[in-house]
Coordinates of C-alpha atoms in Angstrom, one line a residue:
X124 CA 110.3 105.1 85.8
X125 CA 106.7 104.5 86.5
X126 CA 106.0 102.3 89.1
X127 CA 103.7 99.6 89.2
X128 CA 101.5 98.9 91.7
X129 CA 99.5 95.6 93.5
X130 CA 96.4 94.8 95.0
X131 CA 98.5 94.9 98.3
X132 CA 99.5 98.6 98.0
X133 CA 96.1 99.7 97.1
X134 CA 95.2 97.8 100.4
X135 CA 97.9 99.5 102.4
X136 CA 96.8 102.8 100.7
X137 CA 93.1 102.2 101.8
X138 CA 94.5 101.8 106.0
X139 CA 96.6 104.9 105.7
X140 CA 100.0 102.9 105.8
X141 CA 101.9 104.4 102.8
X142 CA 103.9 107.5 103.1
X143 CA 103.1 110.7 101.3
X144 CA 105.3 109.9 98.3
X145 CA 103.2 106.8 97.5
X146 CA 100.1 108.3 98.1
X147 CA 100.4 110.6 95.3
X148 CA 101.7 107.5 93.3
X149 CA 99.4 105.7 93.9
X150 CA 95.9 108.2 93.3
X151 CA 97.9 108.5 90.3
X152 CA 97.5 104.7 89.2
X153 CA 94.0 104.6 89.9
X154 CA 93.5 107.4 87.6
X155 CA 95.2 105.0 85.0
X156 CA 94.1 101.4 85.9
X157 CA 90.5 100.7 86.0
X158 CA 91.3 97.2 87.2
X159 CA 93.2 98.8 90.3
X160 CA 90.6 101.8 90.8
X161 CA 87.3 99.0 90.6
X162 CA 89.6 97.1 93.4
X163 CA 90.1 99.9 95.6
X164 CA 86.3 100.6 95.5
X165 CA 85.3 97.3 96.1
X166 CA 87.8 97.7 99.0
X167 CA 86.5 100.7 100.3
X168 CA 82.9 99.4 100.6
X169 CA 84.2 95.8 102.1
X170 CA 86.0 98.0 105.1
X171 CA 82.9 100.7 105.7
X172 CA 81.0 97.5 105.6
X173 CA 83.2 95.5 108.0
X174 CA 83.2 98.8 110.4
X175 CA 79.7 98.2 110.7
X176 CA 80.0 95.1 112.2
X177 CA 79.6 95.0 116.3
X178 CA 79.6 91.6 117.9
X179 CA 77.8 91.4 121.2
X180 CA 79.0 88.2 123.4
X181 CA 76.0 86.4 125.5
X182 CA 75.3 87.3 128.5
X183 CA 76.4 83.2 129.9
X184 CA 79.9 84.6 128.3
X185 CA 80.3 87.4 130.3
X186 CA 79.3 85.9 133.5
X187 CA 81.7 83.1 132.9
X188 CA 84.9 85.9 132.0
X189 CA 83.6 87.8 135.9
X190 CA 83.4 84.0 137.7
X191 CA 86.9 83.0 135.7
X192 CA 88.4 86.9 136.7
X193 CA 87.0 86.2 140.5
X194 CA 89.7 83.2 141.0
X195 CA 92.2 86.0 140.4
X196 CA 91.6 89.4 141.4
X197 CA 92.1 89.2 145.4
X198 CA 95.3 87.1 144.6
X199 CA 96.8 90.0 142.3
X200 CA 94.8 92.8 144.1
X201 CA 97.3 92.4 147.1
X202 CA 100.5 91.5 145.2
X203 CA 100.3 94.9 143.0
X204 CA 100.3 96.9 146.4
X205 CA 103.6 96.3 147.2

């Protein structure tokens, strides 16, 4: 029995997150559906493209996270050493 496979698989395929067995099931539907082999490609450039992505927060930001972290850190600093 051939199995058919979705749009989700070939996703789950692409993040490593199928198991041997459908790995070899599934490189073997690409082979057969063009639809499902143009998907994974598309895929595959969307996530190297998304890894390329670094987001930077403003300087303002990361002063505000210290001054908001200040409030805190003598009040925990002291109840972790017991």
């Amino acid at each position: 029995m051939t199995k058919t496979f979705t749009y989700d698989d070939v996703v789950r395929y692409l993040y490593a997150e199928t198991t041997e067995n459908e790995n070899e099931q599934i490189v073997e539907a690409l082979a057969l559906d063009d639809n499902l082999m143009n998907f994974y490609l598309d895929s595959l450039e969307i996530q190297n493209q998304m890894n390329k992505i670094t987001r930077t927060p403003s300087e303002n930001v990361i002063s505000e996270v210290f001054r908001y972290s200040r409030k805190f850190s003598s009040k925990r600093s002291a109840a972790l050493l017991y």
